[in-house]
Amino acid sequence: MSLLVASVAVPRPLRRLFSYAIPPALAPRCRRGVRVVVPFGRRKLTGYLLEVLAGDGPQGFAGALKPIEQVLDPEPVLDDAVLGLARFAADYYLASLGEMIRCALPGMQAVVRQVASITREGRAALEAGGGVLRDASLPAIASDPAAREILGVVAEFTSDRGAAIRLEDLKRRVGPRFKARDLARLRRAGLIEVTEIAASAGPRPLLEEHAILKTAEGARGGRQRLVLDALTEAGGRLEVSELLRRSGAARGTLRSLERRGHLALETREIPRLPVSLEMPVLDSPEVTPTTDQVKAIQAIRDAFAAGTFTTCLLHGITGSGKTEVYLRSIEAAVQAGRRALYLVPEIGLTPLLARRMRSRFGEVLALLHSGLTDGERYDEWRRIRSGRALVVLGARSAVFAPVPDLGLIVVDEEHDASYKQDEHPRYNARDLAIMRGKMAGAVVVLGSATPSMESYLQAQSGRYRLLPLPERIGRAGLPPVARVDMRQEFEETRHESVLSRRLLQALEERLRRREQSLVLLNRRGFSTFALCRACGEQIQCRHCSIPMTLHLRQKRLRCHYCDVSREVPASCPSCGSGHLHFGGTGTERLEEVLKGALPGARVERLDRDTARGRGSVEALLTRVERGEIDILLGTQMIAKGHDFPNVTLVGVLAADALLGLPDFRAGERAFQLLAQVAGRSGRGEREGEVIVQAYYADHHAIRFACEHDFTGFATRELAYRRAMNYPPYSTLASVIVRNRSEDRARAQAAQVGQVLRKRAGRRLQIMGPAPAPLERLRGEYRVQLLVKAGSRKEMQAALAETLTELERDPGRVERVAIDVDPMSTL
Ligand code: ADP
Ligand code: ZN
Ligand code: ZN
């Protein structure tokens, strides 16, 4: 008999697929695209079945394979379009296909639990007793009282039929005496075994069982009577558990009533709707598109009618009405019987958009983003998959949404860094959207006021169709931007202040006129560094080469990279001096400064510290919209796409700090952020104003942003990229080797460098290995290689061959992180 073998992608950082035997009982359900639970090393993983092959008989290779343990889905969850995109992405980013598929199915992981059971040796040790007369052949741990207690509890729950105790339960039962170290020693001594079991398939449809009254006549008394009375009282229909509670009856009673025809039991699915779709819809007034909008919409409709893959770049300045162009294009797609996908960087920051879309598209709108519960996301996912949703609004991973017959993909704020996943696998949803469009024969619309250099160059060369919206909708036009040189401010006032006189005056004026202001400072926390005045040491994170930030409200120093925090020391950790100086200003201090300088003003702060908790950002932004806040200050979160007509002033503090650490995209990022935040001012009927403070404001990114001159900036920036052979004139990949030991990191990076150079040939430029600009992160040293190539194919091939060679040692390849098209080279 020939066995069947499954080819399975597992979510581990290895690019190869793994083979598992298919047990005959599971064979009918093993279809391409279902999730399976498979053993992997000492663990169990949710894998994705990609192919079923005939094995070569029980004696051969197939017989030696580990079997698939469970099939999680009755129907495949991966369709060919999504799988095709995931395959492309895995190749393109040199990532593991299993990890890429996991991104495509967020939240759809089997719940795996760790369980402990006692081994034969464990039982023997327990029975031998733990006193002074202990058996010398037993491991020392067997006589430790705390460890024996763990052993005892595990023994109680282990049975020959495979029962075991969940690790959580074990901890709870043993209580405070439980030490992970003891458990680890018991495992190492072979007395206890810890394994994993798949406890559930992950999210499922939410079902509710209802009882429906048929007839109360001729029923018996007692419990049956009580049930029917309760049901009659409830109007003939009630949820079963509620009915049981009200009547005090048991399930059996309901079943006999059903048999006798008194009632019917019915299971129905309760759709879990994302919160923002349940909120009252926002009716936006019907608008007449401007001439420029009409042109853009028509161009998209034409591309759509032609029925072939096209990419358009909608380059519209802030407030030019890009959203209206997207929405009308989506309407056109829906009218033509196709479906549309609308990607935005972070839905949490544009909460009103979901509600506006809901009012426009109604029930056929689906929402996908990380703020949903697994259950909500799963229900939305199934609504999309079934084709019932015609329009999908989502963030990064929604690029993998199983939308059938996709006709249009919109990528709003296409330049935004949050389209790039900053952990493995590092894909960029904007770029995958284009590939998806190509595969589906769809029209892709990228939109931005500040397009990325990549997209802009494509549009320049004619590969993307450029659709310009050069004018603002309102009468006011773009706001004038004033630059305040803080060096000069200091000369004149002779004291160090956070707010310049000019900005303070402008803020006061807005309060008098009952208009609103935004103030951007792109650094969280109170102070941004802690310095010892005696020895000059900065307090750095123990794990990262990063100064720690003081968070006053939490009374802690915090690392913004690894999020580790520590108490604020009273004296210098290196010399003991009491003269610690907390310098630099973050948003928390700015909030205090503003409240102090403008008593009575309603000041609120928006940054990652205040944005915790579901719906908190939405609530805050709604209050700004309603005019309940005078000044909203915060990090770049305040710059994203908001449309508040009553905001007439935008202040930017420390604009030069936006340039940050040296990185080839630093200028582009600073320009984008400045232009975006400046674009929040004067969007209504009243004219706006922008005030930018900096110590050093001569960088071209700051200058061009202050002049609203995208073309000037792009020309200058592209010349620099060309001269340095940076993207978009080359393809770039960053390879980072991490290790707790600095020496090993260097040695391994040198080795990676050797393999890479051997594979690369002449046409690839390889720089390094050298310490990465952020040399230490999360306790690991980071050594970097940069690969620049004229041809993407050649670069992919060289990197793939290098990885294949490194993958012979899986432990080592996990320490090598490849980032293709990196957003930064830090
Ligand atoms: P962008 O995304 O380009 O910055 P928005 O799409 O937010 O701009 O549009 C800015 C404002 O102009 C919004 O309040 C929008 O409702 C309004 N708007 C858009 N198009 C029109 C139009 N044709 N007529 C009147 N108002 C419009
Ligand atoms: Zn000191
Ligand atoms: Zn850190």
CSV table of N, CA, C and O in Angstrom, one decimal, residues 74-165:
chain,number,residue,atom,x,y,z
A,74,PRO,N,-12.6,22.1,7.8
A,74,PRO,CA,-13.4,21.3,6.9
A,74,PRO,C,-13.2,21.7,5.4
A,74,PRO,O,-13.3,20.9,4.5
A,75,GLU,N,-13.0,23.0,5.2
A,75,GLU,CA,-12.9,23.6,3.9
A,75,GLU,C,-11.5,24.3,3.8
A,75,GLU,O,-11.1,24.8,4.8
A,76,PRO,N,-10.9,24.3,2.7
A,76,PRO,CA,-9.6,25.0,2.6
A,76,PRO,C,-9.8,26.5,3.0
A,76,PRO,O,-10.8,27.1,2.7
A,77,VAL,N,-8.8,27.0,3.7
A,77,VAL,CA,-8.8,28.5,4.1
A,77,VAL,C,-8.0,29.3,3.1
A,77,VAL,O,-8.0,30.5,3.2
A,78,LEU,N,-7.1,28.6,2.4
A,78,LEU,CA,-6.3,29.4,1.4
A,78,LEU,C,-6.8,29.1,0.0
A,78,LEU,O,-6.9,28.0,-0.4
A,79,ASP,N,-7.1,30.2,-0.7
A,79,ASP,CA,-7.5,30.0,-2.1
A,79,ASP,C,-6.2,30.2,-3.0
A,79,ASP,O,-5.2,30.7,-2.5
A,80,ASP,N,-6.4,29.9,-4.2
A,80,ASP,CA,-5.2,30.0,-5.1
A,80,ASP,C,-4.6,31.4,-5.2
A,80,ASP,O,-3.4,31.6,-5.3
A,81,ALA,N,-5.5,32.4,-5.2
A,81,ALA,CA,-5.1,33.8,-5.4
A,81,ALA,C,-4.2,34.2,-4.2
A,81,ALA,O,-3.1,34.7,-4.3
A,82,VAL,N,-4.7,33.9,-3.0
A,82,VAL,CA,-3.9,34.3,-1.8
A,82,VAL,C,-2.6,33.5,-1.7
A,82,VAL,O,-1.6,34.0,-1.4
A,83,LEU,N,-2.8,32.2,-2.0
A,83,LEU,CA,-1.6,31.3,-1.9
A,83,LEU,C,-0.5,31.8,-3.0
A,83,LEU,O,0.7,31.9,-2.7
A,84,GLY,N,-1.0,32.2,-4.1
A,84,GLY,CA,-0.1,32.7,-5.2
A,84,GLY,C,0.6,33.9,-4.7
A,84,GLY,O,1.8,34.1,-4.9
A,85,LEU,N,-0.1,34.8,-4.1
A,85,LEU,CA,0.5,36.0,-3.6
A,85,LEU,C,1.5,35.7,-2.5
A,85,LEU,O,2.6,36.3,-2.4
A,86,ALA,N,1.2,34.8,-1.6
A,86,ALA,CA,2.1,34.5,-0.5
A,86,ALA,C,3.3,33.8,-1.0
A,86,ALA,O,4.4,34.1,-0.5
A,87,ARG,N,3.2,33.0,-2.0
A,87,ARG,CA,4.4,32.4,-2.6
A,87,ARG,C,5.3,33.5,-3.3
A,87,ARG,O,6.5,33.4,-3.1
A,88,PHE,N,4.7,34.4,-4.0
A,88,PHE,CA,5.4,35.4,-4.6
A,88,PHE,C,6.2,36.2,-3.5
A,88,PHE,O,7.4,36.5,-3.6
A,89,ALA,N,5.4,36.6,-2.4
A,89,ALA,CA,6.0,37.4,-1.4
A,89,ALA,C,7.2,36.6,-0.7
A,89,ALA,O,8.2,37.2,-0.4
A,90,ALA,N,7.0,35.3,-0.5
A,90,ALA,CA,8.0,34.6,0.2
A,90,ALA,C,9.3,34.6,-0.6
A,90,ALA,O,10.4,34.7,-0.1
A,91,ASP,N,9.2,34.4,-1.9
A,91,ASP,CA,10.3,34.5,-2.8
A,91,ASP,C,11.0,35.8,-2.9
A,91,ASP,O,12.2,36.0,-2.7
A,92,TYR,N,10.1,36.8,-3.0
A,92,TYR,CA,10.6,38.2,-3.1
A,92,TYR,C,11.4,38.7,-1.9
A,92,TYR,O,12.4,39.3,-2.0
A,93,TYR,N,10.8,38.4,-0.7
A,93,TYR,CA,11.4,38.8,0.5
A,93,TYR,C,12.3,37.8,1.1
A,93,TYR,O,12.8,37.9,2.2
A,94,LEU,N,12.6,36.7,0.4
A,94,LEU,CA,13.4,35.6,0.9
A,94,LEU,C,13.0,35.1,2.3
A,94,LEU,O,13.8,34.9,3.2
A,95,ALA,N,11.7,35.0,2.4
A,95,ALA,CA,11.1,34.7,3.7
A,95,ALA,C,10.5,33.3,3.6
A,95,ALA,O,10.4,32.7,2.6
A,96,SER,N,10.1,32.8,4.8
A,96,SER,CA,9.5,31.5,4.9
A,96,SER,C,8.1,31.6,4.4
A,96,SER,O,7.4,32.5,4.8
A,97,LEU,N,7.7,30.6,3.5
A,97,LEU,CA,6.3,30.6,3.0
A,97,LEU,C,5.3,30.4,4.2
A,97,LEU,O,4.3,31.1,4.2
A,98,GLY,N,5.7,29.6,5.1
A,98,GLY,CA,4.8,29.4,6.2
A,98,GLY,C,4.5,30.6,7.0
A,98,GLY,O,3.4,30.9,7.5
A,99,GLU,N,5.6,31.4,7.2
A,99,GLU,CA,5.5,32.7,8.0
A,99,GLU,C,4.6,33.7,7.2
A,99,GLU,O,3.9,34.4,7.7
A,100,MET,N,4.8,33.6,5.9
A,100,MET,CA,4.1,34.6,5.0
A,100,MET,C,2.6,34.2,5.1
A,100,MET,O,1.7,35.0,5.2
A,101,ILE,N,2.3,32.9,5.0
A,101,ILE,CA,0.9,32.5,5.1
A,101,ILE,C,0.3,32.8,6.4
A,101,ILE,O,-0.9,33.3,6.5
A,102,ARG,N,1.1,32.7,7.4
A,102,ARG,CA,0.5,33.1,8.8
A,102,ARG,C,0.1,34.5,8.8
A,102,ARG,O,-0.9,34.9,9.4
A,103,CYS,N,0.9,35.4,8.1
A,103,CYS,CA,0.5,36.8,8.0
A,103,CYS,C,-0.8,37.0,7.2
A,103,CYS,O,-1.6,37.9,7.4
A,104,ALA,N,-1.0,36.1,6.2
A,104,ALA,CA,-2.2,36.2,5.4
A,104,ALA,C,-3.4,35.7,6.2
A,104,ALA,O,-4.6,36.1,5.8
A,105,LEU,N,-3.2,34.9,7.2
A,105,LEU,CA,-4.4,34.4,8.0
A,105,LEU,C,-4.2,34.9,9.5
A,105,LEU,O,-4.1,34.0,10.4
A,106,PRO,N,-4.2,36.2,9.7
A,106,PRO,CA,-3.9,36.6,11.1
A,106,PRO,C,-5.0,36.1,12.0
A,106,PRO,O,-6.2,36.1,11.7
A,107,GLY,N,-4.6,35.7,13.2
A,107,GLY,CA,-5.5,35.2,14.2
A,107,GLY,C,-6.0,33.8,14.0
A,107,GLY,O,-6.7,33.3,14.9
A,108,MET,N,-5.7,33.2,12.9
A,108,MET,CA,-6.2,31.9,12.6
A,108,MET,C,-5.1,30.8,13.0
A,108,MET,O,-4.6,30.2,12.1
A,109,GLN,N,-4.8,30.8,14.2
A,109,GLN,CA,-3.8,29.8,14.7
A,109,GLN,C,-4.5,28.8,15.6
A,109,GLN,O,-5.4,29.3,16.4
A,110,ALA,N,-4.1,27.6,15.5
A,110,ALA,CA,-4.7,26.6,16.5
A,110,ALA,C,-4.2,27.1,17.8
A,110,ALA,O,-3.1,27.6,18.0
A,111,VAL,N,-5.0,26.9,18.9
A,111,VAL,CA,-4.5,27.2,20.2
A,111,VAL,C,-3.7,26.0,20.7
A,111,VAL,O,-4.3,24.9,20.8
A,112,VAL,N,-2.5,26.2,21.0
A,112,VAL,CA,-1.6,25.1,21.4
A,112,VAL,C,-1.4,25.2,22.9
A,112,VAL,O,-1.0,26.3,23.3
A,113,ARG,N,-1.5,24.1,23.6
A,113,ARG,CA,-1.3,24.2,25.1
A,113,ARG,C,-0.2,23.3,25.5
A,113,ARG,O,0.0,22.2,24.9
A,114,GLN,N,0.6,23.8,26.4
A,114,GLN,CA,1.7,22.9,27.0
A,114,GLN,C,1.1,22.1,28.1
A,114,GLN,O,0.4,22.6,29.0
A,115,VAL,N,1.4,20.8,28.1
A,115,VAL,CA,0.9,20.0,29.2
A,115,VAL,C,2.1,19.2,29.7
A,115,VAL,O,3.0,18.9,29.0
A,116,ALA,N,2.0,18.8,31.0
A,116,ALA,CA,3.1,18.1,31.6
A,116,ALA,C,2.5,16.7,32.0
A,116,ALA,O,1.4,16.5,32.4
A,117,SER,N,3.3,15.7,31.9
A,117,SER,CA,3.0,14.3,32.4
A,117,SER,C,4.2,13.7,33.0
A,117,SER,O,5.4,14.1,32.7
A,118,ILE,N,4.0,12.7,33.9
A,118,ILE,CA,5.1,12.2,34.6
A,118,ILE,C,5.6,11.0,33.8
A,118,ILE,O,4.9,10.3,33.1
A,119,THR,N,6.9,10.7,33.8
A,119,THR,CA,7.5,9.6,33.1
A,119,THR,C,7.6,8.4,34.1
A,119,THR,O,7.3,8.5,35.3
A,120,ARG,N,8.0,7.3,33.5
A,120,ARG,CA,8.2,6.1,34.4
A,120,ARG,C,9.2,6.3,35.4
A,120,ARG,O,9.0,6.1,36.6
A,121,GLU,N,10.3,7.0,35.0
A,121,GLU,CA,11.4,7.3,36.0
A,121,GLU,C,10.8,8.3,37.1
A,121,GLU,O,11.2,8.2,38.2
A,122,GLY,N,9.9,9.2,36.6
A,122,GLY,CA,9.4,10.1,37.6
A,122,GLY,C,8.6,9.4,38.7
A,122,GLY,O,8.7,9.7,39.9
A,123,ARG,N,7.7,8.4,38.2
A,123,ARG,CA,6.9,7.7,39.2
A,123,ARG,C,7.8,6.9,40.2
A,123,ARG,O,7.6,6.9,41.4
A,124,ALA,N,8.9,6.3,39.6
A,124,ALA,CA,9.8,5.6,40.4
A,124,ALA,C,10.4,6.5,41.5
A,124,ALA,O,10.5,6.1,42.7
A,125,ALA,N,10.8,7.7,41.1
A,125,ALA,CA,11.4,8.6,42.0
A,125,ALA,C,10.5,9.0,43.1
A,125,ALA,O,10.8,9.1,44.2
A,126,LEU,N,9.2,9.2,42.7
A,126,LEU,CA,8.2,9.6,43.6
A,126,LEU,C,8.0,8.5,44.7
A,126,LEU,O,7.9,8.8,45.9
A,127,GLU,N,7.9,7.3,44.2
A,127,GLU,CA,7.6,6.2,45.1
A,127,GLU,C,8.8,5.9,46.0
A,127,GLU,O,8.7,5.5,47.1
A,128,ALA,N,10.0,6.2,45.5
A,128,ALA,CA,11.2,5.9,46.3
A,128,ALA,C,11.3,6.8,47.5
A,128,ALA,O,12.1,6.5,48.4
A,129,GLY,N,10.5,7.8,47.5
A,129,GLY,CA,10.6,8.7,48.7
A,129,GLY,C,11.7,9.7,48.6
A,129,GLY,O,12.7,9.5,47.8
A,130,GLY,N,11.7,10.7,49.4
A,130,GLY,CA,12.7,11.8,49.2
A,130,GLY,C,13.5,12.0,50.5
A,130,GLY,O,14.2,13.0,50.6
A,131,GLY,N,13.4,11.2,51.4
A,131,GLY,CA,14.1,11.4,52.7
A,131,GLY,C,15.6,11.3,52.6
A,131,GLY,O,16.2,11.2,51.6
A,132,VAL,N,16.2,11.2,53.8
A,132,VAL,CA,17.7,11.0,53.9
A,132,VAL,C,18.1,9.7,53.3
A,132,VAL,O,19.3,9.6,52.9
A,133,LEU,N,17.2,8.8,53.3
A,133,LEU,CA,17.6,7.4,52.8
A,133,LEU,C,17.5,7.3,51.3
A,133,LEU,O,17.3,6.2,50.8
A,134,ARG,N,17.6,8.4,50.7
A,134,ARG,CA,17.2,8.4,49.2
A,134,ARG,C,18.2,7.5,48.4
A,134,ARG,O,19.3,7.4,48.8
A,135,ASP,N,17.6,7.0,47.4
A,135,ASP,CA,18.3,6.1,46.5
A,135,ASP,C,19.4,6.9,45.8
A,135,ASP,O,19.0,7.9,45.1
A,136,ALA,N,20.6,6.5,45.9
A,136,ALA,CA,21.7,7.3,45.3
A,136,ALA,C,21.6,7.3,43.8
A,136,ALA,O,22.2,8.2,43.1
A,137,SER,N,20.9,6.4,43.2
A,137,SER,CA,20.8,6.3,41.7
A,137,SER,C,19.8,7.4,41.2
A,137,SER,O,19.8,7.7,40.0
A,138,LEU,N,19.0,8.0,42.1
A,138,LEU,CA,18.0,9.0,41.6
A,138,LEU,C,18.7,10.4,41.5
A,138,LEU,O,19.6,10.7,42.2
A,139,PRO,N,18.2,11.2,40.5
A,139,PRO,CA,18.8,12.5,40.4
A,139,PRO,C,18.5,13.3,41.7
A,139,PRO,O,17.5,13.1,42.4
A,140,ALA,N,19.4,14.2,42.0
A,140,ALA,CA,19.3,15.0,43.2
A,140,ALA,C,18.0,15.8,43.3
A,140,ALA,O,17.4,15.9,44.4
A,141,ILE,N,17.5,16.2,42.2
A,141,ILE,CA,16.3,17.0,42.2
A,141,ILE,C,15.1,16.3,42.8
A,141,ILE,O,14.2,16.9,43.4
A,142,ALA,N,15.1,14.9,42.7
A,142,ALA,CA,14.0,14.1,43.2
A,142,ALA,C,13.8,14.2,44.7
A,142,ALA,O,12.8,13.8,45.2
A,143,SER,N,14.8,14.7,45.4
A,143,SER,CA,14.7,14.8,46.9
A,143,SER,C,14.4,16.3,47.3
A,143,SER,O,14.2,16.5,48.5
A,144,ASP,N,14.3,17.2,46.4
A,144,ASP,CA,14.0,18.6,46.7
A,144,ASP,C,12.6,18.7,47.0
A,144,ASP,O,11.7,18.3,46.2
A,145,PRO,N,12.2,19.2,48.2
A,145,PRO,CA,10.7,19.2,48.6
A,145,PRO,C,9.8,19.9,47.6
A,145,PRO,O,8.8,19.5,47.2
A,146,ALA,N,10.3,21.1,47.1
A,146,ALA,CA,9.4,21.9,46.2
A,146,ALA,C,9.3,21.1,44.9
A,146,ALA,O,8.2,21.1,44.3
A,147,ALA,N,10.3,20.5,44.4
A,147,ALA,CA,10.3,19.8,43.2
A,147,ALA,C,9.4,18.5,43.4
A,147,ALA,O,8.6,18.2,42.5
A,148,ARG,N,9.5,17.9,44.5
A,148,ARG,CA,8.6,16.7,44.8
A,148,ARG,C,7.1,17.1,44.7
A,148,ARG,O,6.3,16.3,44.3
A,149,GLU,N,6.9,18.3,45.2
A,149,GLU,CA,5.4,18.7,45.2
A,149,GLU,C,4.9,18.8,43.7
A,149,GLU,O,3.8,18.4,43.4
A,150,ILE,N,5.8,19.4,42.9
A,150,ILE,CA,5.4,19.5,41.5
A,150,ILE,C,5.2,18.1,40.9
A,150,ILE,O,4.2,17.8,40.2
A,151,LEU,N,6.2,17.2,41.2
A,151,LEU,CA,6.1,15.9,40.7
A,151,LEU,C,4.8,15.2,41.2
A,151,LEU,O,4.1,14.5,40.4
A,152,GLY,N,4.4,15.4,42.5
A,152,GLY,CA,3.2,14.8,43.0
A,152,GLY,C,2.0,15.3,42.3
A,152,GLY,O,1.1,14.4,41.9
A,153,VAL,N,1.9,16.6,42.0
A,153,VAL,CA,0.7,17.1,41.3
A,153,VAL,C,0.6,16.5,39.9
A,153,VAL,O,-0.4,16.1,39.4
A,154,VAL,N,1.8,16.5,39.2
A,154,VAL,CA,1.8,16.0,37.9
A,154,VAL,C,1.4,14.5,37.9
A,154,VAL,O,0.6,14.0,37.0
A,155,ALA,N,1.9,13.7,38.8
A,155,ALA,CA,1.6,12.3,38.9
A,155,ALA,C,0.1,12.1,39.1
A,155,ALA,O,-0.5,11.2,38.4
A,156,GLU,N,-0.6,12.9,39.9
A,156,GLU,CA,-2.0,12.8,40.2
A,156,GLU,C,-2.8,12.9,38.9
A,156,GLU,O,-3.9,12.3,38.7
A,157,PHE,N,-2.3,13.8,38.0
A,157,PHE,CA,-3.1,14.0,36.7
A,157,PHE,C,-2.7,13.2,35.5
A,157,PHE,O,-3.3,13.3,34.5
A,158,THR,N,-1.6,12.5,35.7
A,158,THR,CA,-1.2,11.7,34.5
A,158,THR,C,-1.8,10.3,34.6
A,158,THR,O,-1.9,9.7,35.6
A,159,SER,N,-2.4,9.9,33.4
A,159,SER,CA,-3.0,8.6,33.4
A,159,SER,C,-2.4,7.8,32.2
A,159,SER,O,-1.8,8.4,31.3
A,160,ASP,N,-2.6,6.5,32.3
A,160,ASP,CA,-2.0,5.7,31.2
A,160,ASP,C,-2.7,6.0,29.9
A,160,ASP,O,-2.2,5.7,28.8
A,161,ARG,N,-3.9,6.6,29.9
A,161,ARG,CA,-4.6,6.8,28.7
A,161,ARG,C,-4.2,8.2,28.1
A,161,ARG,O,-4.9,8.7,27.2
A,162,GLY,N,-3.1,8.7,28.6
A,162,GLY,CA,-2.6,9.9,27.9
A,162,GLY,C,-3.0,11.3,28.6
A,162,GLY,O,-2.7,12.3,28.0
A,163,ALA,N,-3.7,11.2,29.7
A,163,ALA,CA,-4.1,12.4,30.3
A,163,ALA,C,-2.9,13.1,30.9
A,163,ALA,O,-1.9,12.5,31.2
A,164,ALA,N,-2.9,14.4,30.9
A,164,ALA,CA,-1.8,15.2,31.4
A,164,ALA,C,-2.4,16.5,32.0
A,164,ALA,O,-3.6,16.8,31.9
A,165,ILE,N,-1.5,17.3,32.6
A,165,ILE,CA,-2.0,18.5,33.2
A,165,ILE,C,-1.5,19.7,32.5
A,165,ILE,O,-0.3,19.7,32.1
